[in-house]
Amino acid sequence: MALEHAILVSLRERAASGSDLTRRFDASIGYFWTATHQQIYRVLGRMEVDGWITAEVVPQADRPAKKVYAVTDAGRAELRRWIAEPTTPDPVRSTLGVKMRGASYGDRAALLDDLRTQLDEHTKRLSLYEFLAARDFPDPDVLDDADLDIYLVLRGGLLMEEFWIRWLTEYLAAHTRTDRTDRTDCTDRTHAKELPR
Amino acid sequence: MALEHAILVSLRERAASGSDLTRRFDASIGYFWTATHQQIYRVLGRMEVDGWITAEVVPQADRPAKKVYAVTDAGRAELRRWIAEPTTPDPVRSTLGVKMRGASYGDRAALLDDLRTQLDEHTKRLSLYEFLAARDFPDPDVLDDADLDIYLVLRGGLLMEEFWIRWLTEYLAAHTRTDRTDRTDCTDRTHAKELPR
DNA sequence: ATTCTCATGTAAGAAGTTACATGATTAA
DNA sequence: TTAATCATGTAACTTCTTACATGAGAAT
């Protein structure tokens, strides 16, 4: 489980409350890890029990008090241990991949509409990341290591959006070429032979 | 949940047993969805109860008997319904992203070694996908819709590997340029100001 | 007074992971 | 006869998701 460790990284960058972290997971951390506030509060509780973080209640002028968490020595040691550990690949889960592959067994036109919507979202998100990169990292060559890492992970988010745009564009193009619009659809292959794939 | 639907797609392509499906999820379906045999058997049981699939016991010459599953009309209807449904984005979970961002708080040299191993894996996997594409789809323009979809999802796996190779290469290059090897490391930013990121 | 947002949670259930179990057939 | 492999599962546990809950202050 890496949510604990994503939180440790974020808290080492700067101490934060549960709702601060929730906002970060909706923004920059969200390029590579998503989590809801429910998950975050539960894990924060467990991490405090385990002694990886400590809480300090901070009253605020015009708002309810916050519990601001900071990483303990034990938490730092755990983060260090985890980063050095060999990484096993994350499981792949692409709903759109499943739908693309199964399109013959459903309403292809509806799927293509959906894919166009997704393409639009990814295009907007790419623009946002490009804007953020230009605004916050105008000169990547002069960054110290910690800021360079933040920049390079933003670059990862950006490259990921480019991947989606490429894939969706290629799929849409292949299925909207006029010379193939009336090929047979919805073929039943239940008893077909296994192909060497 | 999309595992049910990934199984429906696979069974519509060709009827299969639990272990057949396990092999498919280790191979082509694995480009975009992973599942273990334990998950698959449990979900198959549920799908049979729900009437989406039916099982037929098939004795084999030199092996224990198989239970071969096929999709029912109800299963086809469900798959059709699900494909037309608007897709919500899959949650993003990149362990390597977390580690890259947190590298300053651990052993960067160990992480870079890990990343080189990952890069190697992705490079091999890209080669495999390129081989499969060339062998099984020498002429993509003449495919019918169902085969075109299989090809385009393989293309997606291929583009995904290219994404990983780009990201990892960029990260490794940025952190192995000799003119920045002795910048400060392991900066404590616990009390730093929030940046507009 | 009531509504709204903020900050913090709880509870129930679905899904996924890890470890172990069973019967059959085949190979040594 | 013992070990190995194949096909099919169970059980226990962890994690994630979805829906709901509470109290404090702010706005109307």
Tab-separated table of C-alpha atoms (C1' of nucleotides) in Angstrom:
chain	number	residue	atom	x	y	z
A	1	MET	CA	0.000	0.000	0.000
A	2	ALA	CA	1.409	3.313	-1.054
A	3	LEU	CA	-1.194	5.790	0.231
A	4	GLU	CA	0.657	5.960	3.554
A	5	HIS	CA	3.844	6.691	1.690
A	6	ALA	CA	2.286	9.259	-0.612
A	7	ILE	CA	1.055	11.021	2.542
A	8	LEU	CA	4.517	10.779	4.115
A	9	VAL	CA	6.046	12.405	1.021
A	10	SER	CA	3.451	15.166	1.054
A	11	LEU	CA	3.877	15.814	4.790
A	12	ARG	CA	7.648	15.936	4.434
A	13	GLU	CA	7.238	18.592	1.786
A	14	ARG	CA	5.084	20.529	4.260
A	15	ALA	CA	3.081	19.689	7.402
A	16	ALA	CA	-0.648	19.566	6.721
A	17	SER	CA	-4.105	18.705	8.035
A	18	GLY	CA	-6.466	16.104	6.593
A	19	SER	CA	-8.286	18.651	4.507
A	20	ASP	CA	-5.026	20.202	3.293
A	21	LEU	CA	-3.972	16.751	2.140
A	22	THR	CA	-7.339	16.178	0.496
A	23	ARG	CA	-6.797	19.340	-1.547
A	24	ARG	CA	-3.279	18.239	-2.496
A	25	PHE	CA	-4.606	14.862	-3.633
A	26	ASP	CA	-7.094	16.736	-5.793
A	27	ALA	CA	-4.245	18.747	-7.291
A	28	SER	CA	-0.546	18.007	-7.742
A	29	ILE	CA	-0.378	14.662	-5.925
A	30	GLY	CA	-3.360	13.716	-8.056
A	31	TYR	CA	-1.104	13.519	-11.147
A	32	PHE	CA	0.023	10.114	-9.887
A	33	TRP	CA	-2.096	9.127	-6.863
A	34	THR	CA	-5.753	9.694	-6.059
A	35	ALA	CA	-7.431	9.403	-2.668
A	36	THR	CA	-10.657	10.598	-1.086
A	37	HIS	CA	-10.890	12.420	2.238
A	38	GLN	CA	-12.362	9.297	3.862
A	39	GLN	CA	-9.325	7.245	2.925
A	40	ILE	CA	-6.977	10.005	4.021
A	41	TYR	CA	-8.500	10.471	7.489
A	42	ARG	CA	-8.556	6.746	8.147
A	43	VAL	CA	-4.941	6.297	7.102
A	44	LEU	CA	-3.863	9.375	9.073
A	45	GLY	CA	-5.410	7.806	12.179
A	46	ARG	CA	-3.554	4.569	11.607
A	47	MET	CA	-0.277	6.364	10.883
A	48	GLU	CA	-0.571	8.323	14.132
A	49	VAL	CA	-1.171	5.107	16.094
A	50	ASP	CA	1.859	3.568	14.383
A	51	GLY	CA	3.953	6.578	15.391
A	52	TRP	CA	4.810	7.669	11.848
A	53	ILE	CA	3.233	11.110	12.307
A	54	THR	CA	2.205	13.396	15.181
A	55	ALA	CA	-0.763	15.753	15.308
A	56	GLU	CA	-0.873	19.296	16.624
A	57	VAL	CA	-4.217	21.068	17.008
A	58	VAL	CA	-3.987	24.527	15.447
A	59	PRO	CA	-6.849	26.981	16.174
A	60	GLN	CA	-7.703	29.241	13.251
A	61	ALA	CA	-9.006	32.809	13.271
A	62	ASP	CA	-12.203	32.351	11.278
A	63	ARG	CA	-12.479	28.562	10.877
A	64	PRO	CA	-12.785	25.397	12.961
A	65	ALA	CA	-9.481	24.182	14.375
A	66	LYS	CA	-7.224	21.963	12.254
A	67	LYS	CA	-5.144	18.965	13.240
A	68	VAL	CA	-1.808	19.565	11.564
A	69	TYR	CA	0.297	16.450	11.065
A	70	ALA	CA	4.085	16.215	10.836
A	71	VAL	CA	6.319	13.238	10.129
A	72	THR	CA	8.193	11.673	13.072
A	73	ASP	CA	11.653	10.092	12.926
A	74	ALA	CA	9.971	6.690	12.695
A	75	GLY	CA	7.926	7.959	9.740
A	76	ARG	CA	11.042	9.269	8.029
A	77	ALA	CA	12.778	5.937	8.522
A	78	GLU	CA	9.789	4.097	7.092
A	79	LEU	CA	9.641	6.380	4.040
A	80	ARG	CA	13.362	5.924	3.474
A	81	ARG	CA	13.006	2.149	3.773
A	82	TRP	CA	10.069	2.070	1.333
A	83	ILE	CA	11.721	4.246	-1.326
A	84	ALA	CA	14.788	1.979	-1.437
A	85	GLU	CA	12.621	-1.171	-1.686
A	86	PRO	CA	12.362	-2.702	-5.198
A	87	THR	CA	9.099	-1.600	-6.817
A	88	THR	CA	6.574	-4.140	-8.072
A	89	PRO	CA	4.523	-2.943	-11.057
A	90	ASP	CA	1.153	-1.342	-10.293
A	91	PRO	CA	-1.861	-3.336	-11.504
A	92	VAL	CA	-3.193	-2.108	-14.851
A	93	ARG	CA	-6.859	-1.108	-14.865
A	94	SER	CA	-8.208	0.658	-17.940
A	95	THR	CA	-11.973	0.696	-18.240
A	96	LEU	CA	-11.711	2.390	-21.617
A	97	GLY	CA	-9.431	-0.389	-22.827
A	98	VAL	CA	-12.072	-2.963	-21.933
A	99	LYS	CA	-14.765	-0.952	-23.684
A	100	MET	CA	-12.654	-0.369	-26.788
A	101	ARG	CA	-11.938	-4.060	-27.100
A	102	GLY	CA	-15.604	-4.959	-26.530
A	103	ALA	CA	-17.089	-2.269	-28.767
A	104	SER	CA	-18.414	-4.843	-31.265
A	105	TYR	CA	-20.631	-6.267	-28.531
A	106	GLY	CA	-22.320	-2.947	-27.738
A	107	ASP	CA	-23.293	0.379	-29.243
A	108	ARG	CA	-20.145	1.536	-31.008
A	109	ALA	CA	-21.528	4.970	-31.850
A	110	ALA	CA	-22.274	5.631	-28.180
A	111	LEU	CA	-18.772	4.509	-27.231
A	112	LEU	CA	-17.180	6.762	-29.842
A	113	ASP	CA	-19.127	9.701	-28.398
A	114	ASP	CA	-17.866	8.787	-24.953
A	115	LEU	CA	-14.304	8.554	-26.257
A	116	ARG	CA	-14.589	12.007	-27.838
A	117	THR	CA	-15.637	13.369	-24.441
A	118	GLN	CA	-12.657	11.655	-22.803
A	119	LEU	CA	-10.325	13.010	-25.471
A	120	ASP	CA	-11.621	16.495	-24.760
A	121	GLU	CA	-10.991	16.085	-21.022
A	122	HIS	CA	-7.450	14.865	-21.581
A	123	THR	CA	-6.748	17.701	-23.979
A	124	LYS	CA	-7.887	20.241	-21.388
A	125	ARG	CA	-5.838	18.554	-18.715
A	126	LEU	CA	-2.756	18.582	-20.932
A	127	SER	CA	-3.200	22.332	-21.434
A	128	LEU	CA	-3.449	22.810	-17.679
A	129	TYR	CA	-0.265	20.835	-17.042
A	130	GLU	CA	1.559	22.760	-19.754
A	131	PHE	CA	0.409	26.009	-18.170
A	132	LEU	CA	1.547	24.878	-14.714
A	133	ALA	CA	4.920	23.743	-16.025
A	134	ALA	CA	5.509	27.071	-17.781
A	135	ARG	CA	4.328	29.130	-14.805
A	136	ASP	CA	6.049	27.275	-11.949
A	137	PHE	CA	9.110	25.869	-13.690
A	138	PRO	CA	10.185	28.389	-16.343
A	139	ASP	CA	13.801	27.253	-16.032
A	140	PRO	CA	13.976	23.548	-15.042
A	141	ASP	CA	17.782	23.480	-15.256
A	142	VAL	CA	18.284	25.507	-12.070
A	143	LEU	CA	16.053	23.505	-9.706
A	144	ASP	CA	17.371	21.818	-6.593
A	145	ASP	CA	16.742	18.078	-6.276
A	146	ALA	CA	13.420	18.275	-4.409
A	147	ASP	CA	11.929	20.837	-6.805
A	148	LEU	CA	13.342	18.978	-9.791
A	149	ASP	CA	11.438	15.889	-8.608
A	150	ILE	CA	8.195	17.846	-8.379
A	151	TYR	CA	8.804	19.158	-11.889
A	152	LEU	CA	9.629	15.729	-13.313
A	153	VAL	CA	6.499	14.195	-11.843
A	154	LEU	CA	4.443	16.991	-13.383
A	155	ARG	CA	6.213	16.071	-16.629
A	156	GLY	CA	5.014	12.510	-16.044
A	157	GLY	CA	1.421	13.695	-15.759
A	158	LEU	CA	1.912	15.653	-18.949
A	159	LEU	CA	3.373	12.690	-20.833
A	160	MET	CA	0.497	10.535	-19.551
A	161	GLU	CA	-2.040	12.964	-21.035
A	162	GLU	CA	-0.159	12.837	-24.322
A	163	PHE	CA	-0.424	9.050	-24.210
A	164	TRP	CA	-4.209	9.232	-23.781
A	165	ILE	CA	-4.587	11.767	-26.559
A	166	ARG	CA	-2.547	9.565	-28.912
A	167	TRP	CA	-4.467	6.393	-28.085
A	168	LEU	CA	-7.945	7.931	-28.264
A	169	THR	CA	-7.116	9.829	-31.440
A	170	GLU	CA	-5.807	6.682	-33.101
A	171	TYR	CA	-8.867	4.668	-32.059
A	172	LEU	CA	-11.304	7.337	-33.233
A	173	ALA	CA	-9.456	7.798	-36.517
A	174	ALA	CA	-9.395	4.067	-37.243
A	175	HIS	CA	-13.150	3.797	-36.631
A	176	THR	CA	-14.253	6.918	-38.473
A	177	ARG	CA	-12.527	6.298	-41.791
A	178	THR	CA	-15.393	6.406	-44.299
A	179	ASP	CA	-14.114	3.441	-46.307
A	180	ARG	CA	-14.769	1.071	-43.439
A	181	THR	CA	-18.029	2.307	-41.956
A	182	ASP	CA	-20.206	-0.550	-43.197
A	183	ARG	CA	-18.142	-3.582	-42.303
A	184	THR	CA	-19.838	-6.328	-40.351
A	185	ASP	CA	-20.432	-5.502	-36.720
A	186	CYS	CA	-21.264	-7.499	-33.605
A	187	THR	CA	-19.685	-10.722	-34.858
A	188	ASP	CA	-20.316	-13.714	-32.631
A	189	ARG	CA	-16.998	-15.487	-32.078
A	190	THR	CA	-18.061	-17.727	-29.232
A	191	HIS	CA	-16.880	-20.819	-31.069
A	192	ALA	CA	-13.999	-19.321	-33.016
A	193	LYS	CA	-10.546	-20.879	-32.892
A	194	GLU	CA	-7.950	-19.504	-30.503
A	195	LEU	CA	-5.538	-17.189	-32.243
A	196	PRO	CA	-1.886	-17.027	-31.163
A	197	ARG	CA	-2.139	-13.703	-29.341
B	1	MET	CA	-16.550	-2.782	-11.253
B	2	ALA	CA	-15.230	-3.730	-14.632
B	3	LEU	CA	-13.775	-7.195	-14.042
B	4	GLU	CA	-17.173	-8.738	-14.791
B	5	HIS	CA	-17.287	-6.779	-18.006
B	6	ALA	CA	-13.738	-7.609	-19.024
B	7	ILE	CA	-14.687	-11.267	-18.560
B	8	LEU	CA	-17.861	-10.782	-20.611
B	9	VAL	CA	-15.819	-9.274	-23.459
B	10	SER	CA	-13.331	-12.127	-23.321
B	11	LEU	CA	-16.055	-14.783	-23.231
B	12	ARG	CA	-17.855	-13.168	-26.153
B	13	GLU	CA	-14.642	-13.394	-28.150
B	14	ARG	CA	-14.524	-17.093	-27.291
B	15	ALA	CA	-16.026	-19.321	-24.595
B	16	ALA	CA	-13.484	-20.249	-21.911
B	17	SER	CA	-12.863	-21.865	-18.524
B	18	GLY	CA	-11.485	-20.140	-15.438
B	19	SER	CA	-7.944	-21.184	-16.204
B	20	ASP	CA	-8.280	-20.164	-19.862
B	21	LEU	CA	-9.370	-16.740	-18.654
B	22	THR	CA	-6.501	-16.614	-16.165
B	23	ARG	CA	-4.080	-17.176	-19.054
B	24	ARG	CA	-5.773	-14.476	-21.121
B	25	PHE	CA	-5.509	-12.021	-18.222
B	26	ASP	CA	-1.808	-12.842	-18.090
B	27	ALA	CA	-1.515	-12.090	-21.810
B	28	SER	CA	-3.541	-9.892	-24.158
B	29	ILE	CA	-6.261	-8.796	-21.728
B	30	GLY	CA	-3.407	-7.948	-19.382
B	31	TYR	CA	-2.461	-4.967	-21.600
B	32	PHE	CA	-5.321	-3.085	-19.967
B	33	TRP	CA	-6.729	-5.192	-17.099
B	34	THR	CA	-5.073	-7.511	-14.594
B	35	ALA	CA	-6.744	-10.160	-12.428
B	36	THR	CA	-5.644	-13.220	-10.478
B	37	HIS	CA	-7.264	-16.636	-10.756
B	38	GLN	CA	-8.827	-16.218	-7.301
B	39	GLN	CA	-10.629	-13.081	-8.419
B	40	ILE	CA	-11.667	-14.678	-11.676
B	41	TYR	CA	-13.175	-17.809	-10.101
B	42	ARG	CA	-15.070	-15.803	-7.498
B	43	VAL	CA	-16.490	-13.421	-10.095
B	44	LEU	CA	-17.361	-16.313	-12.459
B	45	GLY	CA	-19.388	-17.873	-9.643
B	46	ARG	CA	-21.252	-14.636	-9.062
B	47	MET	CA	-21.862	-14.078	-12.756
B	48	GLU	CA	-23.310	-17.577	-13.105
B	49	VAL	CA	-25.659	-16.956	-10.157
B	50	ASP	CA	-26.691	-13.668	-11.765
B	51	GLY	CA	-27.447	-15.479	-15.014
B	52	TRP	CA	-24.891	-13.597	-17.125
B	53	ILE	CA	-23.033	-16.770	-18.073
B	54	THR	CA	-23.666	-20.521	-18.174
B	55	ALA	CA	-21.187	-23.304	-17.504
B	56	GLU	CA	-20.715	-26.531	-19.435
B	57	VAL	CA	-18.443	-29.258	-18.058
B	58	VAL	CA	-16.087	-30.445	-20.786
B	59	PRO	CA	-14.075	-33.650	-20.130
B	60	GLN	CA	-10.551	-33.595	-21.551
B	61	ALA	CA	-8.435	-36.450	-22.853
B	62	ASP	CA	-5.354	-36.072	-20.674
B	63	ARG	CA	-6.407	-33.460	-18.124
B	64	PRO	CA	-9.037	-32.877	-15.413
B	65	ALA	CA	-12.372	-31.657	-16.767
B	66	LYS	CA	-12.949	-27.965	-17.433
B	67	LYS	CA	-15.985	-25.810	-16.819
B	68	VAL	CA	-16.382	-23.822	-20.012
B	69	TYR	CA	-18.402	-20.632	-19.648
B	70	ALA	CA	-20.440	-18.852	-22.322
B	71	VAL	CA	-22.329	-15.563	-22.191
B	72	THR	CA	-26.138	-15.696	-21.914
B	73	ASP	CA	-28.576	-13.226	-23.460
B	74	ALA	CA	-28.777	-11.471	-20.087
B	75	GLY	CA	-24.978	-11.208	-20.061
B	76	ARG	CA	-24.974	-9.781	-23.575
B	77	ALA	CA	-27.585	-7.212	-22.589
B	78	GLU	CA	-25.562	-6.230	-19.531
B	79	LEU	CA	-22.368	-5.853	-21.557
B	80	ARG	CA	-24.195	-3.741	-24.124
B	81	ARG	CA	-25.671	-1.551	-21.371
B	82	TRP	CA	-22.275	-1.086	-19.708
B	83	ILE	CA	-20.415	-0.186	-22.902
B	84	ALA	CA	-22.912	2.585	-23.716
B	85	GLU	CA	-22.722	3.989	-20.174
B	86	PRO	CA	-20.579	7.156	-19.791
B	87	THR	CA	-17.145	6.211	-18.449
B	88	THR	CA	-15.781	7.741	-15.256
B	89	PRO	CA	-11.979	8.063	-15.204
B	90	ASP	CA	-10.045	5.233	-13.586
B	91	PRO	CA	-8.232	6.167	-10.373
B	92	VAL	CA	-4.558	6.988	-10.941
B	93	ARG	CA	-2.105	4.937	-8.891
B	94	SER	CA	1.581	5.209	-9.716
B	95	THR	CA	3.929	3.910	-7.044
B	96	LEU	CA	6.914	5.055	-9.068
B	97	GLY	CA	5.457	8.566	-9.230
B	98	VAL	CA	5.282	8.677	-5.431
B	99	LYS	CA	8.851	7.431	-5.134
B	100	MET	CA	10.174	9.850	-7.756
B	101	ARG	CA	8.572	12.771	-5.977
B	102	GLY	CA	9.848	11.598	-2.600
B	103	ALA	CA	13.368	10.674	-3.723
B	104	SER	CA	14.946	13.460	-1.652
B	105	TYR	CA	13.627	11.802	1.498
B	106	GLY	CA	15.274	8.442	0.800
B	107	ASP	CA	18.205	6.826	-0.968
B	108	ARG	CA	18.184	8.406	-4.404
B	109	ALA	CA	20.904	6.132	-5.793
B	110	ALA	CA	18.878	3.044	-4.846
B	111	LEU	CA	15.789	4.523	-6.491
B	112	LEU	CA	17.681	5.319	-9.688
B	113	ASP	CA	18.838	1.688	-9.810
B	114	ASP	CA	15.245	0.577	-9.386
B	115	LEU	CA	14.126	2.931	-12.153
B	116	ARG	CA	16.770	1.542	-14.505
B	117	THR	CA	15.401	-1.942	-13.837
B	118	GLN	CA	11.875	-0.716	-14.567
B	119	LEU	CA	13.040	0.989	-17.756
B	120	ASP	CA	14.579	-2.272	-18.853
B	121	GLU	CA	11.321	-4.145	-18.218
B	122	HIS	CA	9.284	-1.622	-20.167
B	123	THR	CA	11.745	-1.702	-23.047
B	124	LYS	CA	11.459	-5.486	-23.251
B	125	ARG	CA	7.693	-5.290	-23.068
B	126	LEU	CA	7.610	-2.709	-25.857
B	127	SER	CA	9.669	-5.040	-28.033
B	128	LEU	CA	7.237	-7.861	-27.321
B	129	TYR	CA	4.233	-5.736	-28.255
B	130	GLU	CA	5.933	-4.576	-31.441
B	131	PHE	CA	6.665	-8.185	-32.310
B	132	LEU	CA	3.063	-9.219	-31.659
B	133	ALA	CA	1.702	-6.322	-33.699
B	134	ALA	CA	3.933	-7.174	-36.654
B	135	ARG	CA	3.206	-10.915	-36.444
B	136	ASP	CA	-0.557	-10.843	-35.896
B	137	PHE	CA	-1.533	-7.617	-37.638
B	138	PRO	CA	0.788	-7.175	-40.624
B	139	ASP	CA	-1.906	-5.235	-42.485
B	140	PRO	CA	-4.168	-3.336	-40.011
B	141	ASP	CA	-6.167	-1.691	-42.817
B	142	VAL	CA	-7.983	-4.882	-43.760
B	143	LEU	CA	-9.242	-5.921	-40.319
B	144	ASP	CA	-12.929	-6.295	-39.500
B	145	ASP	CA	-14.241	-4.265	-36.559
B	146	ALA	CA	-13.686	-6.874	-33.841
B	147	ASP	CA	-10.094	-7.601	-34.931
B	148	LEU	CA	-9.416	-3.903	-35.420
B	149	ASP	CA	-10.405	-3.345	-31.784
B	150	ILE	CA	-8.018	-6.049	-30.613
B	151	TYR	CA	-5.274	-4.438	-32.684
B	152	LEU	CA	-6.013	-0.918	-31.410
B	153	VAL	CA	-5.937	-2.047	-27.790
B	154	LEU	CA	-2.581	-3.708	-28.428
B	155	ARG	CA	-1.531	-0.337	-29.862
B	156	GLY	CA	-2.667	1.187	-26.569
B	157	GLY	CA	-0.411	-1.162	-24.623
B	158	LEU	CA	2.408	-0.232	-26.960
B	159	LEU	CA	1.844	3.508	-26.551
B	160	MET	CA	1.686	3.011	-22.778
B	161	GLU	CA	5.119	1.365	-22.805
B	162	GLU	CA	6.437	4.289	-24.844
B	163	PHE	CA	5.045	6.622	-22.193
B	164	TRP	CA	6.914	4.773	-19.438
B	165	ILE	CA	10.142	4.738	-21.409
B	166	ARG	CA	9.891	8.486	-22.024
B	167	TRP	CA	9.146	9.325	-18.388
B	168	LEU	CA	11.791	7.090	-16.872
B	169	THR	CA	14.405	8.180	-19.405
B	170	GLU	CA	13.675	11.835	-18.713
B	171	TYR	CA	13.849	11.326	-14.944
B	172	LEU	CA	17.088	9.373	-15.123
B	173	ALA	CA	18.657	11.891	-17.513
B	174	ALA	CA	17.716	14.840	-15.316
B	175	HIS	CA	19.261	13.192	-12.262
B	176	THR	CA	22.435	11.882	-13.848
B	177	ARG	CA	23.679	15.071	-15.488
B	178	THR	CA	27.157	15.498	-13.976
B	179	ASP	CA	26.810	19.262	-13.478
B	180	ARG	CA	24.114	18.755	-10.836
B	181	THR	CA	25.356	15.736	-8.907
B	182	ASP	CA	26.366	17.629	-5.762
B	183	ARG	CA	23.361	19.844	-5.160
B	184	THR	CA	21.840	19.759	-1.697
B	185	ASP	CA	19.818	16.665	-0.985
B	186	CYS	CA	17.245	15.672	1.601
B	187	THR	CA	15.999	19.220	2.223
B	188	ASP	CA	13.581	19.515	5.122
B	189	ARG	CA	10.627	21.605	3.947
B	190	THR	CA	8.277	20.816	6.814
B	191	HIS	CA	7.761	24.499	7.520
B	192	ALA	CA	8.131	25.883	3.999
B	193	LYS	CA	5.490	28.154	2.529
B	194	GLU	CA	2.812	26.689	0.289
B	195	LEU	CA	3.631	27.197	-3.361
B	196	PRO	CA	0.857	27.791	-5.895
B	197	ARG	CA	0.948	24.308	-7.346
C	1	DA	C1'	-33.334	30.847	12.863
C	2	DT	C1'	-31.786	28.602	9.008
C	3	DT	C1'	-28.681	27.550	5.792
C	4	DC	C1'	-23.893	27.088	4.046
C	5	DT	C1'	-19.193	25.716	4.146
C	6	DC	C1'	-15.339	23.754	6.589
C	7	DA	C1'	-13.050	20.081	8.964
C	8	DT	C1'	-13.432	15.818	10.687
C	9	DG	C1'	-15.005	11.707	10.879
C	10	DT	C1'	-18.219	6.536	10.905
C	11	DA	C1'	-20.413	2.551	8.872
C	12	DA	C1'	-21.529	-0.800	5.514
C	13	DG	C1'	-20.395	-3.090	1.739
C	14	DA	C1'	-17.705	-4.105	-2.504
C	15	DA	C1'	-13.378	-5.357	-4.365
C	16	DG	C1'	-8.772	-6.961	-4.257
C	17	DT	C1'	-4.777	-9.620	-2.073
C	18	DT	C1'	-2.405	-13.419	0.102
C	19	DA	C1'	-2.206	-17.862	1.712
C	20	DC	C1'	-3.908	-22.224	1.738
C	21	DA	C1'	-6.828	-26.521	0.081
C	22	DT	C1'	-8.557	-30.397	-2.950
C	23	DG	C1'	-9.028	-33.809	-6.368
C	24	DA	C1'	-7.388	-35.530	-10.723
C	25	DT	C1'	-4.013	-36.978	-13.866
C	26	DT	C1'	0.844	-37.527	-15.460
C	27	DA	C1'	5.762	-38.264	-14.993
C	28	DA	C1'	9.761	-39.987	-12.507
D	1	DT	C1'	4.751	-44.556	-4.858
D	2	DT	C1'	5.994	-40.093	-4.733
D	3	DA	C1'	6.181	-35.759	-6.786
D	4	DA	C1'	4.542	-32.416	-10.107
D	5	DT	C1'	1.067	-30.132	-12.679
D	6	DC	C1'	-3.627	-28.763	-13.827
D	7	DA	C1'	-8.083	-26.957	-12.717
D	8	DT	C1'	-10.817	-25.340	-9.351
D	9	DG	C1'	-11.715	-23.357	-5.572
D	10	DT	C1'	-12.006	-21.270	0.185
D	11	DA	C1'	-10.772	-18.285	3.946
D	12	DA	C1'	-8.946	-14.418	6.104
D	13	DC	C1'	-7.520	-10.113	5.589
D	14	DT	C1'	-6.756	-5.539	3.657
D	15	DT	C1'	-8.142	-1.795	0.925
D	16	DC	C1'	-11.383	1.042	-1.443
D	17	DT	C1'	-15.937	3.074	-2.300
D	18	DT	C1'	-20.302	5.159	-1.197
D	19	DA	C1'	-23.297	7.131	1.760
D	20	DC	C1'	-24.149	9.323	5.796
D	21	DA	C1'	-23.029	12.063	10.361
D	22	DT	C1'	-21.411	15.893	13.520
D	23	DG	C1'	-20.029	20.158	15.326
D	24	DA	C1'	-18.218	24.851	14.558
D	25	DG	C1'	-18.380	29.162	12.666
D	26	DA	C1'	-20.208	32.446	8.746
D	27	DA	C1'	-23.682	34.352	5.884
D	28	DT	C1'	-28.490	35.657	5.068
